[in-house]
């Protein structure tokens, strides 16, 4: 029988002077069973973690884990009763064990730590001499193993609660980020997939949107860990017949282990894609539901980092999917609003310029395309009731559908004021209308003119915060015509002024949005600089002048613009 030894100075795994719970249980086991050594281990897939020890410095050797082959405890996990060895010489299966050979272990007793009826670890008492283990020894070892199992369960619950707390914090942060995101639908789906995979802890994440029939899905985002890097370019859209179709059909989440997945009657493997599709290991999926309960798509995860997907994982994914459903629905609405805004923006610009007797005209307008924010700039040329012509160029502050809507208000209001006696009077009325109809602080810069033709053509110019037109006259430097003024839609009581300009044959008038000046030489540019640079083109074809101005507007170094512009050029015959 092993002699009871002095309590050693236990420094297992850098343990503090006050023993940890498992160290204390190992100490009690060693003393109660009169053994020089006792350890508590928790085996994993490839190694065992030593969580408590007494008198086992040689076994631990400063390491937190040991290979499974170096321990005796894993051999005992299948035993329903304490597993005892009185003399290892009589147990051939243990005789060549690494730990037994190294430490000269002879007698050994172990009891499983049962958590929810399953072995979660072992409590082992070890002696270097042959000895019997009495029924009392076995009963004590079983009771102490139950205490250790209770501690494992408590620590596991604490760890689960901590993981849930971390998961909830990440879920809250992801929800806020997704709801705040102002990105394209594609980028939104990628963010949802990435966040879902990270929060739950899975190697595979796939998000899809419902198209056509309820079960037909269009995969919009795939996020894979490095384990599945070889499949990152795999892009085959499902045909509506796979097991995933259960999610949009039921509009409920589904969670399966790998065994449940392959045994399910609707599991069809990967059909013709079996050689190409990444393998699945367990499955967790949740629908994206709209406010009306309609299934907008689904998020699927597979191959959890550790173990199977849990009820907590399912609850977290459902919550994230609900938030994502709101964001996706809003993205659809935003896309629809943008489509309307693009259509409205296109309608602001005439298909072609009207014919004005005695005037040669060219116009160009570049507006954002799909995927870019719509803007509020436009030009307009139309005849007034008195036979003159109204020429307008305007630019509304900001971007987006609301900006385009304000541009539509400016254009339609000015068209309704064509019978006003002067451009300044029309701008005054426009300002009052915008202040009355709008409360979103958007304003507009406008140059509004009247071109009166006849024996002596004349242009009446009124500017509201907008850069004035440029007059190019043969033999002279280019110069701006008109006076600056306050923007419309900002404050009441604005007082625009009219400036009359007599025109001569060969005179060219350039109307443009203010970004052209900004693009010319940066923020320090002025309309005078631009006018001077264009003076040499006073007799050039209008297309040549338009090309020169367009090159300026498309300056890649332009600050605060996307290269959008509007240009109208008129020449008196």
XYZ file of C-alpha atoms in Angstrom, residues 132-547:
416
model
C -5.756 -3.268 -3.387
C -8.611 -0.771 -3.742
C -11.365 -1.487 -1.200
C -15.075 -0.990 -1.709
C -14.741 2.008 0.604
C -12.021 3.406 -1.664
C -14.225 2.936 -4.702
C -17.261 4.528 -3.023
C -15.191 7.525 -1.895
C -13.725 7.904 -5.382
C -17.242 7.766 -6.920
C -18.546 10.424 -4.502
C -15.581 12.712 -5.158
C -15.993 12.190 -8.920
C -19.624 13.331 -8.538
C -18.386 16.485 -6.784
C -15.922 17.078 -9.598
C -18.692 16.469 -12.155
C -20.859 19.064 -10.400
C -17.980 21.532 -10.661
C -17.541 20.695 -14.367
C -21.254 21.277 -14.890
C -21.157 24.568 -12.972
C -18.106 25.782 -14.867
C -19.654 24.645 -18.120
C -22.817 26.582 -17.323
C -20.741 29.605 -16.416
C -18.783 29.283 -19.653
C -22.011 28.880 -21.634
C -23.474 31.952 -19.964
C -20.302 33.865 -20.744
C -20.428 32.712 -24.374
C -24.088 33.693 -24.548
C -23.292 37.117 -23.082
C -20.541 37.617 -25.672
C -22.857 36.356 -28.386
C -25.608 38.752 -27.283
C -23.200 41.695 -27.259
C -21.983 40.797 -30.747
C -25.585 40.314 -31.843
C -26.580 43.762 -30.560
C -23.607 45.382 -32.296
C -24.330 43.524 -35.540
C -28.018 44.466 -35.406
C -27.214 48.144 -34.987
C -24.638 48.024 -37.784
C -27.006 46.236 -40.172
C -29.912 48.587 -39.459
C -27.690 51.654 -39.801
C -25.954 50.513 -42.953
C -26.514 52.658 -46.026
C -25.113 50.238 -48.596
C -26.270 48.304 -51.609
C -28.381 45.189 -51.185
C -25.417 43.035 -52.232
C -23.146 44.610 -49.624
C -25.901 44.267 -47.020
C -26.257 40.528 -47.713
C -22.487 40.063 -47.480
C -22.428 41.846 -44.122
C -25.340 39.749 -42.795
C -23.602 36.523 -43.835
C -20.240 37.530 -42.390
C -21.777 38.627 -39.086
C -23.917 35.480 -38.781
C -20.969 33.163 -39.306
C -18.808 35.097 -36.838
C -21.435 35.329 -34.072
C -22.488 31.668 -34.187
C -18.987 30.377 -34.911
C -19.355 28.353 -38.094
C -17.095 27.630 -41.048
C -19.788 28.123 -43.716
C -22.347 30.864 -44.207
C -24.673 31.371 -47.181
C -27.412 33.965 -47.649
C -30.004 33.925 -50.422
C -33.010 35.944 -51.528
C -36.376 34.629 -52.692
C -37.039 35.100 -56.394
C -40.064 33.990 -58.350
C -41.680 31.104 -56.484
C -41.474 30.863 -52.712
C -38.760 28.195 -52.634
C -36.576 29.475 -55.463
C -33.539 31.165 -53.945
C -30.828 33.297 -55.475
C -27.579 33.051 -53.530
C -26.304 36.569 -52.960
C -23.521 36.079 -50.405
C -21.154 33.270 -49.408
C -18.716 33.522 -46.511
C -16.319 30.610 -45.854
C -13.460 30.108 -43.432
C -10.009 29.125 -44.619
C -11.009 25.475 -44.166
C -13.245 25.880 -47.218
C -11.081 28.319 -49.168
C -11.129 25.989 -52.180
C -14.893 26.569 -52.552
C -14.912 30.366 -52.341
C -15.400 30.679 -56.085
C -18.191 28.082 -56.183
C -21.334 29.755 -57.559
C -24.290 27.517 -58.439
C -27.767 28.705 -57.573
C -30.269 26.230 -56.075
C -33.276 25.133 -58.091
C -35.839 25.045 -55.288
C -35.730 21.288 -54.674
C -33.205 21.023 -51.840
C -33.837 20.569 -48.140
C -33.309 24.292 -47.651
C -36.750 24.816 -49.262
C -38.277 23.744 -45.938
C -37.281 27.101 -44.457
C -39.264 29.378 -46.812
C -42.103 26.838 -46.864
C -42.516 26.817 -43.077
C -41.049 30.295 -42.440
C -39.409 28.769 -39.386
C -35.777 28.092 -38.408
C -34.380 24.586 -38.763
C -31.495 23.060 -36.802
C -30.045 19.614 -37.505
C -27.021 17.571 -36.565
C -25.143 15.927 -39.411
C -26.816 12.583 -38.628
C -30.272 14.201 -38.637
C -29.473 15.988 -41.878
C -28.454 12.935 -43.893
C -31.322 10.870 -42.425
C -33.988 13.427 -43.350
C -36.272 12.314 -46.206
C -35.813 15.638 -48.042
C -32.040 15.447 -47.966
C -30.857 14.747 -51.495
C -27.173 15.327 -51.070
C -26.092 17.859 -53.637
C -27.514 16.181 -56.713
C -25.440 16.837 -59.810
C -23.216 19.161 -57.763
C -22.111 16.476 -55.314
C -18.522 16.575 -56.660
C -18.305 20.346 -56.494
C -20.383 21.513 -53.513
C -18.533 22.050 -50.201
C -19.385 19.286 -47.712
C -21.873 20.110 -44.963
C -21.467 19.193 -41.297
C -24.667 19.970 -39.476
C -27.095 22.674 -40.519
C -28.697 25.769 -39.027
C -30.983 28.000 -41.086
C -33.386 30.864 -40.440
C -35.698 32.831 -42.745
C -35.566 36.549 -43.482
C -39.147 37.652 -42.848
C -40.724 40.907 -43.988
C -43.170 42.923 -41.914
C -46.055 41.077 -43.553
C -44.543 37.671 -42.728
C -43.405 37.018 -46.287
C -40.164 35.072 -46.622
C -37.614 37.324 -48.296
C -34.808 34.736 -48.200
C -32.765 32.783 -45.693
C -29.397 32.492 -43.967
C -27.741 29.069 -43.682
C -24.780 28.005 -41.555
C -22.870 24.727 -41.504
C -19.871 23.138 -39.764
C -19.817 24.782 -36.349
C -16.371 25.368 -34.898
C -17.098 23.172 -31.857
C -19.848 20.593 -31.456
C -23.339 20.839 -32.874
C -25.496 23.918 -33.249
C -27.404 24.626 -30.031
C -30.771 26.105 -29.145
C -28.909 29.257 -28.101
C -27.289 29.413 -31.557
C -30.691 29.044 -33.172
C -32.197 31.817 -31.042
C -29.300 34.151 -31.871
C -29.523 33.437 -35.603
C -33.298 33.964 -35.604
C -32.866 37.328 -33.911
C -30.205 38.381 -36.404
C -32.357 37.114 -39.300
C -35.314 39.176 -38.027
C -33.167 42.306 -37.983
C -31.792 41.407 -41.398
C -35.337 40.949 -42.728
C -36.167 44.541 -41.767
C -32.942 45.787 -43.365
C -33.531 43.780 -46.562
C -37.087 45.055 -46.834
C -35.838 48.611 -46.355
C -33.156 47.989 -48.993
C -35.870 46.854 -51.430
C -37.872 49.986 -50.682
C -34.770 52.146 -51.040
C -33.993 50.497 -54.388
C -37.528 51.196 -55.522
C -37.235 54.811 -54.368
C -33.931 55.114 -56.201
C -35.475 53.666 -59.345
C -38.229 56.278 -59.150
C -35.614 58.960 -58.438
C -33.553 57.940 -61.474
C -36.687 57.997 -63.617
C -37.596 61.437 -62.254
C -34.046 62.654 -62.747
C -34.107 61.505 -66.366
C -37.436 63.266 -66.882
C -35.956 66.577 -65.688
C -33.778 66.833 -68.791
C -35.435 67.428 -72.184
C -34.992 64.682 -74.768
C -33.897 67.389 -77.198
C -33.640 71.154 -77.249
C -36.502 73.073 -78.862
C -35.816 74.948 -82.080
C -35.257 78.665 -81.428
C -35.231 80.799 -84.551
C -31.875 82.567 -84.923
C -30.177 80.430 -82.252
C -27.797 77.497 -82.582
C -27.921 75.310 -79.446
C -26.104 72.360 -77.824
C -26.794 70.745 -74.449
C -25.160 67.973 -72.458
C -26.010 66.461 -69.122
C -24.283 63.714 -67.160
C -26.180 62.260 -64.211
C -25.355 59.331 -61.906
C -26.109 55.846 -63.127
C -27.687 52.992 -61.184
C -25.695 52.279 -58.042
C -24.805 55.939 -57.558
C -26.866 58.401 -55.554
C -29.204 60.471 -57.728
C -28.610 64.216 -57.802
C -30.726 67.308 -58.248
C -29.242 69.127 -61.213
C -31.003 69.849 -64.473
C -31.379 72.290 -67.343
C -34.534 73.422 -69.078
C -35.353 75.479 -72.184
C -38.967 76.355 -72.920
C -41.039 79.063 -74.579
C -42.911 81.636 -72.465
C -46.409 83.017 -73.128
C -44.947 86.270 -74.514
C -42.802 84.465 -77.106
C -39.483 84.749 -75.280
C -37.491 81.728 -74.157
C -36.766 80.691 -70.543
C -33.338 79.075 -70.108
C -32.683 77.558 -66.674
C -29.871 75.630 -65.033
C -30.282 74.529 -61.395
C -28.581 72.363 -58.801
C -30.243 71.202 -55.548
C -28.106 70.570 -52.459
C -27.443 67.008 -51.394
C -27.957 63.673 -53.132
C -30.561 60.949 -53.081
C -34.239 60.598 -53.983
C -35.350 63.582 -51.872
C -32.868 65.814 -53.673
C -34.217 64.712 -57.035
C -37.765 65.340 -55.792
C -36.810 68.905 -54.848
C -35.287 69.373 -58.304
C -38.617 68.286 -59.771
C -40.375 70.874 -57.586
C -37.994 73.619 -58.773
C -38.471 72.738 -62.449
C -42.262 72.393 -62.321
C -42.640 75.588 -60.263
C -40.553 77.656 -62.668
C -42.502 76.262 -65.619
C -45.664 77.373 -63.860
C -44.249 80.881 -63.454
C -43.423 81.549 -67.117
C -45.932 84.396 -67.163
C -44.064 86.275 -64.427
C -42.766 89.621 -65.757
C -39.082 88.795 -65.128
C -36.716 86.012 -64.072
C -36.163 87.714 -60.689
C -39.899 87.757 -60.019
C -40.118 84.054 -60.837
C -37.231 83.215 -58.462
C -38.898 85.210 -55.669
C -42.077 83.176 -56.099
C -40.037 79.952 -56.274
C -38.354 80.769 -52.967
C -41.730 81.252 -51.259
C -43.019 77.970 -52.698
C -40.000 75.980 -51.495
C -40.230 77.427 -47.982
C -43.908 76.600 -47.877
C -43.696 73.105 -49.375
C -40.411 71.812 -47.938
C -39.013 71.535 -44.411
C -35.939 69.360 -45.061
C -33.474 72.286 -45.336
C -32.613 71.487 -48.944
C -31.925 74.556 -51.045
C -31.168 75.160 -54.703
C -28.864 77.330 -56.752
C -30.546 78.560 -59.913
C -29.741 80.714 -62.907
C -33.011 81.673 -64.573
C -33.025 83.754 -67.774
C -35.266 85.093 -70.487
C -33.973 85.218 -74.039
C -35.864 87.708 -76.171
C -35.206 87.385 -79.878
C -35.837 90.018 -82.548
C -33.837 92.682 -84.363
C -31.804 93.244 -81.149
C -31.631 89.981 -79.120
C -31.431 90.463 -75.359
C -30.836 88.149 -72.395
C -32.268 88.958 -68.950
C -30.321 87.067 -66.265
C -31.197 86.459 -62.610
C -28.975 84.326 -60.361
C -29.931 82.707 -57.045
C -26.681 81.523 -55.549
C -25.641 80.097 -58.899
C -22.607 80.981 -60.997
C -23.682 83.281 -63.848
C -23.599 82.367 -67.530
C -20.434 83.102 -69.524
C -20.538 85.302 -72.601
C -18.017 84.457 -75.308
C -17.817 87.310 -77.872
C -15.449 87.133 -80.846
C -12.383 89.308 -80.341
C -12.985 89.721 -76.603
C -12.157 87.839 -73.423
C -14.865 85.617 -72.082
C -16.775 87.150 -69.150
C -19.565 86.213 -66.760
C -22.872 88.054 -67.091
C -25.249 88.505 -64.178
C -24.977 89.181 -60.457
C -24.853 86.712 -57.595
C -27.685 86.341 -55.117
C -29.069 84.197 -52.308
C -30.016 80.581 -52.870
C -33.684 79.661 -53.052
C -35.383 77.604 -50.359
C -33.199 78.758 -47.465
C -34.539 82.030 -46.010
C -37.521 84.275 -46.725
C -37.175 87.711 -48.216
C -34.562 86.956 -50.860
C -34.264 89.743 -53.476
C -32.791 88.533 -56.763
C -31.978 91.110 -59.414
C -32.288 91.081 -63.171
C -29.321 91.957 -65.396
C -29.960 92.826 -69.054
C -27.376 91.782 -71.657
C -27.618 92.936 -75.279
C -26.494 90.233 -77.660
C -24.673 90.542 -80.990
C -24.486 88.098 -83.889
C -21.827 85.475 -83.117
C -22.208 85.829 -79.318
C -22.062 82.510 -77.464
C -23.688 81.931 -74.037
C -22.533 79.115 -71.775
C -24.866 77.913 -68.988
C -23.453 75.256 -66.635
C -23.773 73.775 -63.185
C -21.416 75.187 -60.567
C -19.369 71.970 -60.304
C -17.735 72.839 -63.599
C -16.037 75.834 -61.973
C -14.999 73.733 -58.948
C -13.490 71.145 -61.268
C -11.553 73.738 -63.264
C -8.736 74.402 -60.801
C -10.101 73.332 -57.452
C -11.703 75.410 -54.729
C -9.683 78.523 -55.704
C -11.198 78.662 -59.163
C -13.610 81.436 -60.045
C -16.024 81.890 -62.881
C -13.747 84.642 -64.178
C -10.894 82.093 -64.459
C -13.113 79.731 -66.386
C -14.453 82.485 -68.644
C -10.951 83.692 -69.449
C -9.774 80.220 -70.351
C -12.642 79.745 -72.804
C -12.243 83.098 -74.585
C -10.099 81.607 -77.322
C -12.982 79.285 -78.239
C -15.469 82.062 -78.948
C -15.637 81.199 -82.646
C -15.138 77.450 -82.299
C -17.983 75.048 -83.139
C -20.379 74.592 -80.224
C -19.479 70.899 -80.007
C -15.821 71.866 -79.519
C -16.743 74.224 -76.681
C -18.981 71.540 -75.132
C -16.128 69.007 -75.341
